[in-house]
XYZ file of N, CA, C and O in Angstrom:
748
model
N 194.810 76.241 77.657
C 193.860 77.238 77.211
C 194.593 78.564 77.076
O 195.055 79.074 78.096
N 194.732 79.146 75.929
C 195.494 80.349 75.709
C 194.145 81.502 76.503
O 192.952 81.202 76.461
N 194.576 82.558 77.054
C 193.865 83.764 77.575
C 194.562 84.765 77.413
O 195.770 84.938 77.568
N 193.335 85.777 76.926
C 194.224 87.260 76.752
C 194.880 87.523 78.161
O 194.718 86.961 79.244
N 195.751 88.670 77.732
C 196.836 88.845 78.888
C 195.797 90.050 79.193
O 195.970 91.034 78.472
N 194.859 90.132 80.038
C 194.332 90.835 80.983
C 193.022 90.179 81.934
O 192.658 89.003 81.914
N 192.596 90.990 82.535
C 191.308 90.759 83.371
C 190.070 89.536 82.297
O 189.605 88.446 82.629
N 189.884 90.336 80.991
C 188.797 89.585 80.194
C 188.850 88.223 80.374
O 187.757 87.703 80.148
N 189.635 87.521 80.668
C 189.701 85.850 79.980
C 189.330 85.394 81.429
O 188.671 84.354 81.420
N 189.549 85.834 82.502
C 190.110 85.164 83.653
C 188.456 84.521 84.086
O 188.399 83.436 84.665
N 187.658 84.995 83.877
C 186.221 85.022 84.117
C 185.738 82.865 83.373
O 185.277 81.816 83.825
N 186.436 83.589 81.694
C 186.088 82.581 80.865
C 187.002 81.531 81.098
O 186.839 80.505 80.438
N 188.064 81.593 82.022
C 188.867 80.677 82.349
C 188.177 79.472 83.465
O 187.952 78.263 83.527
N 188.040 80.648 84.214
C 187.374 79.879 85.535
C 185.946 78.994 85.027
O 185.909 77.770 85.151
N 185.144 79.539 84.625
C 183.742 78.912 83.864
C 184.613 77.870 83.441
O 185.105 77.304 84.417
N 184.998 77.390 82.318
C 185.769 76.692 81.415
C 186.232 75.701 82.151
O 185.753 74.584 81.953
N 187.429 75.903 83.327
C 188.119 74.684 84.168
C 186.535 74.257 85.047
O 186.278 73.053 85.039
N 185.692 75.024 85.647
C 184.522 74.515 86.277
C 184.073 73.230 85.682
O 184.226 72.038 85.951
N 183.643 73.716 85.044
C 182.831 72.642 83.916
C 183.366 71.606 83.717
O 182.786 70.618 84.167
N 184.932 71.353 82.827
C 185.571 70.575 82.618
C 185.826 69.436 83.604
O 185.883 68.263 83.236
N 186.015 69.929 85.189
C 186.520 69.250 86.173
C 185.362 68.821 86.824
O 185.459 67.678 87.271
N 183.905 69.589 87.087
C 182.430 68.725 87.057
C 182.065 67.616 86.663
O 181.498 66.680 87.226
N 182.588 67.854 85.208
C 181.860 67.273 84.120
C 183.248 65.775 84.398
O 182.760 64.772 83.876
N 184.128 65.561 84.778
C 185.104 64.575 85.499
C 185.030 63.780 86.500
O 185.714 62.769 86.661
N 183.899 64.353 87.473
C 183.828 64.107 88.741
C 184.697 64.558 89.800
O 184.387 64.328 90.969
N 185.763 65.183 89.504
C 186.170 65.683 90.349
C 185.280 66.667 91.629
O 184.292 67.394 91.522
N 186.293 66.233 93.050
C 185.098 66.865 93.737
C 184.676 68.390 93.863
O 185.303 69.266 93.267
N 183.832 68.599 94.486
C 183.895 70.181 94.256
C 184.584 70.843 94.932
O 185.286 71.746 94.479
N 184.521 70.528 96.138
C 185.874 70.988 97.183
C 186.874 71.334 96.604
O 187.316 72.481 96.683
N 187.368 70.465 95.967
C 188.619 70.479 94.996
C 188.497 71.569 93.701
O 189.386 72.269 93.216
N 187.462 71.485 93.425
C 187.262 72.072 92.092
C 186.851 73.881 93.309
O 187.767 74.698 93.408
N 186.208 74.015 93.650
C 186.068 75.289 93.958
C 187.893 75.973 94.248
O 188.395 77.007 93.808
N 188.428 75.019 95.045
C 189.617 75.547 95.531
C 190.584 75.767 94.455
O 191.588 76.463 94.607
N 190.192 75.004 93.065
C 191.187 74.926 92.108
C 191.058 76.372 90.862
O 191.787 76.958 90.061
N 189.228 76.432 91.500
C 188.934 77.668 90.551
C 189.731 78.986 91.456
O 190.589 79.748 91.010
N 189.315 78.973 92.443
C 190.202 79.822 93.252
C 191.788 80.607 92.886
O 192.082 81.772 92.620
N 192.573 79.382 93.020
C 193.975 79.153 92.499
C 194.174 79.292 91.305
O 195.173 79.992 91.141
N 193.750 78.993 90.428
C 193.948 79.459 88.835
C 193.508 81.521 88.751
O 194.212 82.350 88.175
N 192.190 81.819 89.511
C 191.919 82.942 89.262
C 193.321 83.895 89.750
O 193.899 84.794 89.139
N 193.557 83.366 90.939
C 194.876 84.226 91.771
C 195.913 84.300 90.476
O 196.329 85.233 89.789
N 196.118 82.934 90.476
C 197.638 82.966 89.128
C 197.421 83.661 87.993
O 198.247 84.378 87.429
N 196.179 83.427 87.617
C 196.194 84.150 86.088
C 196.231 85.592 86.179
O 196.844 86.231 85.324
N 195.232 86.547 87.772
C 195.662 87.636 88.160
C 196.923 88.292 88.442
O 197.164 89.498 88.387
N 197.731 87.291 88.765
C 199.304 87.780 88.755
C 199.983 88.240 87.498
O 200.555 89.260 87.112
N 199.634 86.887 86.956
C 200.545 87.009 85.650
C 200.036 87.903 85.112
O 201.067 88.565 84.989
N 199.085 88.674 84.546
C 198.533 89.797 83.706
C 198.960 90.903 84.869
O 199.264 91.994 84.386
N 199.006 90.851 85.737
C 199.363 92.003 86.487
C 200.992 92.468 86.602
O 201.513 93.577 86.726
N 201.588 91.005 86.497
C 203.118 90.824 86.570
C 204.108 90.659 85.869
O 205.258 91.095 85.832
N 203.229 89.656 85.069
C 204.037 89.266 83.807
C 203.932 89.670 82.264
O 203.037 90.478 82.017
N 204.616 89.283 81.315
C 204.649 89.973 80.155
C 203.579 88.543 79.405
O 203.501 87.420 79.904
N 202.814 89.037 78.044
C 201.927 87.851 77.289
C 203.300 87.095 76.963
O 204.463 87.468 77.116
N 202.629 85.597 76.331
C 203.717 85.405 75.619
C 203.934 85.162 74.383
O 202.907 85.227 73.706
N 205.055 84.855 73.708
C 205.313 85.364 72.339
C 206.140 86.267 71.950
O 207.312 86.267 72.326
N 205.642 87.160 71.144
C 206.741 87.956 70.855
C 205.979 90.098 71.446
O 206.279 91.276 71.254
N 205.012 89.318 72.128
C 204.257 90.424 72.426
C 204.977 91.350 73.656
O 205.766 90.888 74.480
N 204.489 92.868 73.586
C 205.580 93.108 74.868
C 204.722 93.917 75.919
O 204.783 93.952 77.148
N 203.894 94.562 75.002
C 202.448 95.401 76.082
C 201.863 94.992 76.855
O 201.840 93.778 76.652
N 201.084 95.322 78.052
C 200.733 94.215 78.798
C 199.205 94.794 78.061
O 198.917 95.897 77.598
N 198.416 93.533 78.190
C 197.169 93.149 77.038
C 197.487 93.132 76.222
O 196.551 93.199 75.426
N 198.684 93.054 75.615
C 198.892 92.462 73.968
C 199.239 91.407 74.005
O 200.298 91.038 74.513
N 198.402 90.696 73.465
C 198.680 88.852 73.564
C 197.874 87.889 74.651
O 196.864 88.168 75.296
N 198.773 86.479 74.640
C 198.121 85.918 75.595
C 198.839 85.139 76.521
O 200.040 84.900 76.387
N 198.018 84.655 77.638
C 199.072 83.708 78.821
C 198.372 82.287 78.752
O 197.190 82.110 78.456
N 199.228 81.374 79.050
C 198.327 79.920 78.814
C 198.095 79.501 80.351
O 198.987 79.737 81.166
N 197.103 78.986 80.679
C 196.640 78.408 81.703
C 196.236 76.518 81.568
O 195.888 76.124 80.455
N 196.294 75.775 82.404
C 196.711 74.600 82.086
C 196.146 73.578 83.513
O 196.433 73.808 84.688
N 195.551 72.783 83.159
C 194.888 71.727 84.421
C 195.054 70.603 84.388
O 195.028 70.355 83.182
N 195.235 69.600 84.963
C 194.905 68.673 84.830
C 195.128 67.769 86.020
O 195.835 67.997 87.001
N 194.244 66.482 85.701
C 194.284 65.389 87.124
C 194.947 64.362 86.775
O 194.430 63.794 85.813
N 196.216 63.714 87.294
C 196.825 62.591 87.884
C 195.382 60.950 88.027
O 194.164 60.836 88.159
N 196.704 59.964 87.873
C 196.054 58.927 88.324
C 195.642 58.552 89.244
O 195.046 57.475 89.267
N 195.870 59.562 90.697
C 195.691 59.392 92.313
C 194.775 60.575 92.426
O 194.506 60.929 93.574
N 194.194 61.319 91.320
C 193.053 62.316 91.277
C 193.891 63.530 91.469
O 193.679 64.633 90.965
N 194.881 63.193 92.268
C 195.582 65.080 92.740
C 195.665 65.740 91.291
O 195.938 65.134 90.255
N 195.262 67.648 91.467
C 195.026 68.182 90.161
C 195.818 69.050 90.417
O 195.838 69.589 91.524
N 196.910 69.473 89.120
C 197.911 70.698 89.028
C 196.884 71.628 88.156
O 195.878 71.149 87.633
N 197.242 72.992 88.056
C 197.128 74.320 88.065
C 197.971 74.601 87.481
O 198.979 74.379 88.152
N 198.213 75.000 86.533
C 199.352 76.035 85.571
C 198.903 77.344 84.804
O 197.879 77.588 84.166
N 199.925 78.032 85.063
C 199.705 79.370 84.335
C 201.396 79.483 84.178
O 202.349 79.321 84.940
N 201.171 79.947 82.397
C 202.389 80.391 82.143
C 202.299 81.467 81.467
O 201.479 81.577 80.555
N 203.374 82.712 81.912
C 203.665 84.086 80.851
C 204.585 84.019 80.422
O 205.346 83.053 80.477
N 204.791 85.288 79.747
C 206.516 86.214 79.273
C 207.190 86.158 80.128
O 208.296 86.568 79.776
N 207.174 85.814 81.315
C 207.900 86.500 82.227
C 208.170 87.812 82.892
O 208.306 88.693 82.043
N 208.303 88.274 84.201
C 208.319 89.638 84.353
C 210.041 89.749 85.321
O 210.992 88.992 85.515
N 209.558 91.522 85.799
C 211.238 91.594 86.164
C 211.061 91.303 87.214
O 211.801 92.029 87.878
N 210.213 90.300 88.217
C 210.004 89.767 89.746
C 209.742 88.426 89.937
O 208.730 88.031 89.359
N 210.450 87.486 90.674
C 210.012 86.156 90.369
C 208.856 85.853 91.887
O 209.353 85.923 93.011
N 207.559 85.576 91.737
C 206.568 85.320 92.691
C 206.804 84.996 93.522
O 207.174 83.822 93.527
N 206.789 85.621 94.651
C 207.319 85.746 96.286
C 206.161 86.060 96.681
O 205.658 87.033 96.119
N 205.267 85.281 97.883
C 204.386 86.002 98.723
C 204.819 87.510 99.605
O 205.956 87.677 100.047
N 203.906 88.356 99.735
C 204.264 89.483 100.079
C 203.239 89.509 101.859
O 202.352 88.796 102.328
N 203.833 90.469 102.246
C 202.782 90.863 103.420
C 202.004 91.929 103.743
O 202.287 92.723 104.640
N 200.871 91.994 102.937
C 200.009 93.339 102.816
C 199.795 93.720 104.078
O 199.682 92.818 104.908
N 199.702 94.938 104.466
C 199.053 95.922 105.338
C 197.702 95.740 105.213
O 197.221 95.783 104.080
N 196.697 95.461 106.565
C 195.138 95.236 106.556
C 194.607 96.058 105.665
O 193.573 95.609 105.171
N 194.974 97.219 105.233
C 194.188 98.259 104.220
C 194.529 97.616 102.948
O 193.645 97.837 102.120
N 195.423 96.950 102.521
C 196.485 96.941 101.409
C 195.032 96.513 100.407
O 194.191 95.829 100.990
N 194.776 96.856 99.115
C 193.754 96.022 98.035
C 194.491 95.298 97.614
O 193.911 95.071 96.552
N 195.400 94.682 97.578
C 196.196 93.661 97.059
C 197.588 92.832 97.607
O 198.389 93.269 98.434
N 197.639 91.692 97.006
C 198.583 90.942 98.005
C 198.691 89.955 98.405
O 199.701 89.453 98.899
N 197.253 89.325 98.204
C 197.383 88.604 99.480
C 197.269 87.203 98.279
O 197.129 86.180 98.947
N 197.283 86.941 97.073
C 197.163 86.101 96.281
C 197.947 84.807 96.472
O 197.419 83.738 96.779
N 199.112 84.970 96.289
C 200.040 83.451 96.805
C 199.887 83.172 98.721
O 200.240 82.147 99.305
N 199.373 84.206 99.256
C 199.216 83.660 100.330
C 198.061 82.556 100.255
O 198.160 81.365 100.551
N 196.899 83.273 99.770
C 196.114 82.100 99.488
C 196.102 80.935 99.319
O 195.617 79.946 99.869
N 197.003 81.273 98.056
C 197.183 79.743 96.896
C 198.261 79.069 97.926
O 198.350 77.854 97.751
N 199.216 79.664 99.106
C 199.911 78.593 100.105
C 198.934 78.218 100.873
O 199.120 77.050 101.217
N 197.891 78.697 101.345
C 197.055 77.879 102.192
C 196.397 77.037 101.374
O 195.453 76.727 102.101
N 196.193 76.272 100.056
C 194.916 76.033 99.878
C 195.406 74.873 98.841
O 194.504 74.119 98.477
N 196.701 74.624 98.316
C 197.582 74.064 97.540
C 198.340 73.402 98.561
O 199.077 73.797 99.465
N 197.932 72.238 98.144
C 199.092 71.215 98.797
C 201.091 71.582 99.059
O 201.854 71.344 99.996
N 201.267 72.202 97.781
C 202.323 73.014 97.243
C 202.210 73.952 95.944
O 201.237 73.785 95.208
N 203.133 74.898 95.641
C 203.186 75.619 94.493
C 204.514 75.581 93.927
O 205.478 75.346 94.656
N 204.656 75.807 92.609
C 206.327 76.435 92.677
C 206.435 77.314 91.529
O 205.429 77.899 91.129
N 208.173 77.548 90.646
C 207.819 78.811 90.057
C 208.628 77.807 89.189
O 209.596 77.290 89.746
N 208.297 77.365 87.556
C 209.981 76.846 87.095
C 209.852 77.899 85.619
O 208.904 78.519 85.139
N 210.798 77.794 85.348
C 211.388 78.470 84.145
C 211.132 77.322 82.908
O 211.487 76.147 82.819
N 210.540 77.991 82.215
C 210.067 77.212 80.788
C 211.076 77.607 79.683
O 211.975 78.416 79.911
N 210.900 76.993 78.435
C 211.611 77.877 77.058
C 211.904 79.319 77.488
O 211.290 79.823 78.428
N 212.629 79.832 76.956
C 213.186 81.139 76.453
C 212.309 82.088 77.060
O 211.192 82.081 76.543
N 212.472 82.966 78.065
C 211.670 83.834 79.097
C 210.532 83.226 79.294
O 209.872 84.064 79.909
N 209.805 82.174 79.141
C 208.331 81.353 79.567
C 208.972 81.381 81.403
O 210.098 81.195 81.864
N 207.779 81.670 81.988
C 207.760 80.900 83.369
C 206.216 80.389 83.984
O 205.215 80.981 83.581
N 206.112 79.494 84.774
C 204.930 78.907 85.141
C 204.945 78.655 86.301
O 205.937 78.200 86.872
N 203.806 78.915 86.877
C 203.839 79.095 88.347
C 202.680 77.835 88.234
O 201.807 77.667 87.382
N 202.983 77.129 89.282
C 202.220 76.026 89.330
C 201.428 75.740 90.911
O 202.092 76.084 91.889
N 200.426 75.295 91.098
C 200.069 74.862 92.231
C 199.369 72.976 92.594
O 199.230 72.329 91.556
N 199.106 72.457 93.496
C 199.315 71.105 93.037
C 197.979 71.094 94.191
O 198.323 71.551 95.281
N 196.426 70.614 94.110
C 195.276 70.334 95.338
C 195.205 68.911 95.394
O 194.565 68.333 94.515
N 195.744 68.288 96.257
C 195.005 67.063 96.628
C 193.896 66.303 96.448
O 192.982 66.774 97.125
N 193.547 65.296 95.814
C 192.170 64.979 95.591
C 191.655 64.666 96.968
O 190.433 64.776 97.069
N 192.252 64.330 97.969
C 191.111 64.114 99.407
C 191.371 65.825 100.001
O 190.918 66.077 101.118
N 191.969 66.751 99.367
C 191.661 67.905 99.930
C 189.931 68.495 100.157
O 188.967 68.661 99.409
N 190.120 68.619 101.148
C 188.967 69.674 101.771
C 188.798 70.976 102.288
O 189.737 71.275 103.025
N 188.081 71.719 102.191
C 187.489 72.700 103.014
C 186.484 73.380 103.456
O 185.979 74.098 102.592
N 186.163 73.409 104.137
C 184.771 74.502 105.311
C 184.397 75.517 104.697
O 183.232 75.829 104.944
N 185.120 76.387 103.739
C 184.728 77.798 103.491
C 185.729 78.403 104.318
O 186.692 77.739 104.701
N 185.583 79.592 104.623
C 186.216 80.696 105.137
C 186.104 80.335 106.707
O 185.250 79.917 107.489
N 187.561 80.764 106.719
C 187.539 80.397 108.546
C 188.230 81.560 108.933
O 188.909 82.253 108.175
N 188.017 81.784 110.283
C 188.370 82.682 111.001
C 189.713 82.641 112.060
O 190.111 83.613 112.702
N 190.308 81.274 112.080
C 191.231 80.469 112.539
C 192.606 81.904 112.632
O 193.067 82.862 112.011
N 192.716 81.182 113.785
C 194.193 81.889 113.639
C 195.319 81.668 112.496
O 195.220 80.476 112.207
N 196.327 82.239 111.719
C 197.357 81.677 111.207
C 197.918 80.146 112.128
O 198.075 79.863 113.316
N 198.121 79.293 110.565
C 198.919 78.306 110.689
C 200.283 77.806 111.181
O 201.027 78.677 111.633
N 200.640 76.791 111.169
C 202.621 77.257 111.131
C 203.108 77.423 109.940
O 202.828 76.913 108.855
N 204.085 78.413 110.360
C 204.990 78.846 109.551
C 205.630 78.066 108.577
O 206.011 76.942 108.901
N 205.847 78.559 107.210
C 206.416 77.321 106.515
C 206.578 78.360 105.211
O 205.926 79.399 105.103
N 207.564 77.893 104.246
C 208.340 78.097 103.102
C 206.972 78.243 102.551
O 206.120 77.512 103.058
N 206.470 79.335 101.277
C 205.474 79.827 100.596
C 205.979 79.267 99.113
O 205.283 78.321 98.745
N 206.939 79.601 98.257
C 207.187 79.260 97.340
C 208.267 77.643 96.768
O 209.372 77.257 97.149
N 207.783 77.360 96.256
C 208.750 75.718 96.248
C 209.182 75.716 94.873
O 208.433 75.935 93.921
N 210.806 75.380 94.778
C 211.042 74.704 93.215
C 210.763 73.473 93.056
O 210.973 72.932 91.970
N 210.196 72.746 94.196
C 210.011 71.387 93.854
C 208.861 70.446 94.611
O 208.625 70.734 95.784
N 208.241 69.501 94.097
C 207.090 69.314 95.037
C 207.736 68.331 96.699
O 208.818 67.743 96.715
N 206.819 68.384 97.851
C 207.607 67.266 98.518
C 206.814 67.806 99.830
O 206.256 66.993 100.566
N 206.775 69.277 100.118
C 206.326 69.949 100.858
C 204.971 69.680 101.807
O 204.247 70.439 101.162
N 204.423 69.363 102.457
C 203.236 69.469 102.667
C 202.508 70.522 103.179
O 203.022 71.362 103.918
N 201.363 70.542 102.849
C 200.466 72.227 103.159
C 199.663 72.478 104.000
O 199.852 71.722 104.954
N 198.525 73.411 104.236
C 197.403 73.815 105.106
C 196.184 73.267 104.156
O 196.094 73.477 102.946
N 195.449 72.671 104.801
C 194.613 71.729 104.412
C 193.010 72.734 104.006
O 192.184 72.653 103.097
N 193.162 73.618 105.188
C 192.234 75.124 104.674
C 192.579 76.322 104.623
O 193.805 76.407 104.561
N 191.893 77.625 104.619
C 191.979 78.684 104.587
C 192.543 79.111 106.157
O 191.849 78.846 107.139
N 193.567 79.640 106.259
C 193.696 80.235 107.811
C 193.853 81.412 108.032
O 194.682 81.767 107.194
N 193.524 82.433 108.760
C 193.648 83.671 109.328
C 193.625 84.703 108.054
O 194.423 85.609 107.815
N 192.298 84.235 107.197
C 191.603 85.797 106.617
C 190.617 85.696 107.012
O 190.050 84.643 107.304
N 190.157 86.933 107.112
C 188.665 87.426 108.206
C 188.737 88.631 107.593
O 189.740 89.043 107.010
N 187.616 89.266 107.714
C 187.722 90.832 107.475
C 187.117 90.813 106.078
O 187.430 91.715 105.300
N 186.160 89.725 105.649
C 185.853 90.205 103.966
C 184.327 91.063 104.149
O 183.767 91.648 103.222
N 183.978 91.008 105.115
C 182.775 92.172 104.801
C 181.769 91.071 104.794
O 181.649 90.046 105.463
N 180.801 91.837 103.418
C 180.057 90.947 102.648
C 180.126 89.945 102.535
O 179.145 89.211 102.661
N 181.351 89.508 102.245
C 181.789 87.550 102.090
C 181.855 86.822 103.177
O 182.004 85.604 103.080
N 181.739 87.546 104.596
C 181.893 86.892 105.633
C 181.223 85.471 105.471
O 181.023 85.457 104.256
N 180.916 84.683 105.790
C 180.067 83.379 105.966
C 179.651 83.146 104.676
O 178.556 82.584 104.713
N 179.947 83.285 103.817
C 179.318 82.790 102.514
C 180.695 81.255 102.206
O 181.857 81.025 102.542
N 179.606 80.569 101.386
C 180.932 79.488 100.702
C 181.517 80.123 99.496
O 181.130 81.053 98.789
N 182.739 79.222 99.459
C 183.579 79.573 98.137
C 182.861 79.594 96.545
O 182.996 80.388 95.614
N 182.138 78.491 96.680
C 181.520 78.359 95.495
C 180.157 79.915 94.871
O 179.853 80.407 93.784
N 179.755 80.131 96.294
C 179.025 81.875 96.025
C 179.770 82.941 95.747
O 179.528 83.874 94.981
N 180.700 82.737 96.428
C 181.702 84.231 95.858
C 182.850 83.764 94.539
O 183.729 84.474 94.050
N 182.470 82.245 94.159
C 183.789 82.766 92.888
C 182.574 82.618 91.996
O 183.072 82.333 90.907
N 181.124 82.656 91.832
C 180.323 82.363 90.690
C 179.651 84.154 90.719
O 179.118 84.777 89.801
N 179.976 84.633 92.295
C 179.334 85.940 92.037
C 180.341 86.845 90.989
O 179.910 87.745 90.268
N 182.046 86.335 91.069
C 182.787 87.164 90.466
C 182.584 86.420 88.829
O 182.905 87.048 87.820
N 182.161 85.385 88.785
C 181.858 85.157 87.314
C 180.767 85.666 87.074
O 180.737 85.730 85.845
N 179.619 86.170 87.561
C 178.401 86.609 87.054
C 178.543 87.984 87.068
O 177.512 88.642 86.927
N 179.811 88.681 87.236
C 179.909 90.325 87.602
C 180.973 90.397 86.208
O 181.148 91.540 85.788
N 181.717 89.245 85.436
C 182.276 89.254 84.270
C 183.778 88.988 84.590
O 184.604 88.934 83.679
């Protein structure tokens, strides 16, 4: 699915993979966590990366985003840009920080992720959910163990839920599926 390289598409992205992966049977567990993970990536890349093509502005052009399920149900996540001058490293925001905390996420919630280099400046950051993946919603859990955030290759195994974010306010106790349909109904 090509998407403009900004905020606009990311909305019509998420709707779009919803549906598609419903309308599959895929479970929702899976599918909420996958809408999740695509929103983070496609937020990066418009934030990080260049469209692609021959475009160089950021909102000029577009980034492709990409899904699909395996014969064992497990579903990859792709987003690819221009490329930018930083290759996706989880970071460690400060509790105030508004931003940051995106690949941390997508390591808790993704079986694995990684970063590979496509054609000619293309790169794609990928994430990979388990079809018997599950989760509770938002937990309050302490951090997990420690473990490698970014992968060039799959093999890795992951955190099965969300661990040690707390602090959303409003979102406290709500499920995933209310807060990613409230950010689609806000555009």
């Amino acid at each position: 699915m090509a998407v403009p390289h900004g905020p606009a598409g990311v909305g019509q992205a998420r709707h779009r993979m919803r549906e598609q992966l419903r309308s599959n049977g895929v479970a929702d567990t899976v599918v909420d966590d996958a809408v999740l993970i695509l929103s983070e990536l496609l937020s990066n890349a418009c934030r990080h990366g260049r469209p692609l093509g021959q475009h160089s502005e950021v909102g000029d052009g577009d980034i492709r985003a990409a899904w699909r399920v395996d014969r064992r149900g497990d579903l990859t996540v792709e987003v690819t840009d221009g490329g930018g001058p930083t290759r996706p490293v989880p970071s460690t925001p400060s509790v105030t920080a508004r931003g940051g905390r995106g690949l941390n996420i997508i390591s808790a919630l993704a079986r694995e992720w990684g970063v590979r280099d496509d054609t000619v400046g293309e790169v794609t950051v990928w994430a990979l959910v388990p079809a018997d993946h599950g989760h509770g919603g938002f937990t309050t859990a302490g951090p997990g163990p420690a473990r490698p955030a970014r992968r060039e290759r799959p093999g890795l195994n992951g955190l099965d839920e969300l661990r040690g974010i707390s602090g959303f306010g409003s979102l406290d106790g709500l499920e995933l599926t209310d807060v990613l349909n409230a950010f689609d109904d806000a555009g």
